[in-house]
Short mmCIF file of C-alpha atoms in Angstrom, two decimals:
data_model
loop_
_atom_site.label_atom_id
_atom_site.label_comp_id
_atom_site.label_asym_id
_atom_site.label_seq_id
_atom_site.Cartn_x
_atom_site.Cartn_y
_atom_site.Cartn_z
CA UNK A 1 -5.42 -16.17 -3.11
CA UNK A 2 -2.11 -16.23 -4.97
CA UNK A 3 -1.52 -12.53 -4.33
CA UNK A 4 -2.15 -12.95 -0.60
CA UNK A 5 0.31 -15.84 -0.41
CA UNK A 6 2.86 -13.93 -2.49
CA UNK A 7 2.47 -10.86 -0.27
CA UNK A 8 2.87 -12.88 2.92
CA UNK A 9 5.94 -14.77 1.73
CA UNK A 10 7.61 -11.62 0.42
CA UNK A 11 6.78 -9.59 3.54
CA UNK A 12 7.76 -12.11 6.17
CA UNK A 13 10.34 -14.37 4.49
CA UNK A 14 12.07 -12.57 1.60
CA UNK A 15 12.18 -8.99 2.85
CA UNK A 16 11.47 -9.53 6.58
CA UNK A 17 9.47 -6.31 6.64
CA UNK A 18 8.20 -4.81 9.88
CA UNK A 19 6.13 -2.18 8.08
CA UNK A 20 2.40 -1.61 8.38
CA UNK A 21 0.16 -4.12 6.64
CA UNK A 22 -2.32 -1.31 5.85
CA UNK A 23 0.39 0.62 4.03
CA UNK A 24 2.25 -2.22 2.34
CA UNK A 25 -0.62 -4.32 0.98
CA UNK A 26 -2.12 -1.56 -1.22
CA UNK A 27 1.38 -0.73 -2.50
CA UNK A 28 1.90 -4.43 -3.23
CA UNK A 29 -1.34 -4.53 -5.24
CA UNK A 30 -0.27 -1.41 -7.16
CA UNK A 31 3.13 -2.99 -7.87
CA UNK A 32 1.39 -6.11 -9.14
CA UNK A 33 -0.84 -3.98 -11.38
CA UNK A 34 2.17 -2.20 -12.88
CA UNK A 35 4.07 -5.44 -13.42
CA UNK A 36 1.05 -7.17 -14.95
CA UNK A 37 0.40 -4.18 -17.23
CA UNK A 38 4.04 -4.32 -18.33
CA UNK A 39 3.60 -8.02 -19.10
CA UNK A 40 0.50 -7.45 -21.22
CA UNK A 41 1.97 -4.49 -23.12
CA UNK A 42 5.23 -6.29 -23.93
CA UNK A 43 3.35 -9.44 -24.93
CA UNK A 44 1.10 -7.46 -27.26
CA UNK A 45 3.93 -5.41 -28.82
CA UNK A 46 6.16 -8.45 -29.35
CA UNK A 47 3.42 -10.55 -30.92
CA UNK A 48 1.56 -7.93 -32.94
CA UNK A 49 4.22 -5.46 -34.06
CA UNK A 50 7.36 -7.58 -34.19
CA UNK A 51 5.59 -10.84 -35.08
CA UNK A 52 7.56 -12.79 -32.49
CA UNK A 53 6.31 -16.32 -31.82
CA UNK A 54 3.57 -16.12 -29.17
CA UNK A 55 5.30 -18.58 -26.84
CA UNK A 56 8.59 -16.67 -27.03
CA UNK A 57 6.67 -13.40 -26.56
CA UNK A 58 5.24 -14.77 -23.31
CA UNK A 59 8.71 -15.71 -22.10
CA UNK A 60 9.99 -12.19 -22.81
CA UNK A 61 6.94 -10.63 -21.16
CA UNK A 62 7.26 -12.94 -18.14
CA UNK A 63 10.87 -11.94 -17.63
CA UNK A 64 9.92 -8.26 -17.79
CA UNK A 65 7.05 -8.87 -15.32
CA UNK A 66 9.40 -10.55 -12.85
CA UNK A 67 12.01 -7.79 -13.03
CA UNK A 68 9.48 -4.95 -12.75
CA UNK A 69 7.62 -6.61 -9.86
CA UNK A 70 10.83 -7.36 -7.95
CA UNK A 71 12.14 -3.81 -8.17
CA UNK A 72 8.76 -2.30 -7.27
CA UNK A 73 8.42 -4.41 -4.14
CA UNK A 74 12.06 -3.99 -3.15
CA UNK A 75 12.26 -0.22 -3.69
CA UNK A 76 8.69 0.91 -2.91
CA UNK A 77 6.70 -1.68 -0.97
CA UNK A 78 9.10 -3.30 1.51
CA UNK A 79 11.64 -0.57 2.05
CA UNK A 80 14.05 -0.86 4.97
CA UNK A 81 13.07 1.43 7.83
#
């Protein structure tokens, strides 16, 4: 449900996209998958290899997730037509 709400708010409020729902929603899901994978990988590397505190590792990973997701949806999903 959270992804549907996030998609709707980003499409209609943040980026005011007029693109096709059938095209943009799968791209949005792919962008989420890439961002979430980035989060997990950074979390794992920071905690296991660099022995960073797990809470601080999650903060670092969360920042990376946010940046990756934003640029994916801005540059790939909701591009200006």
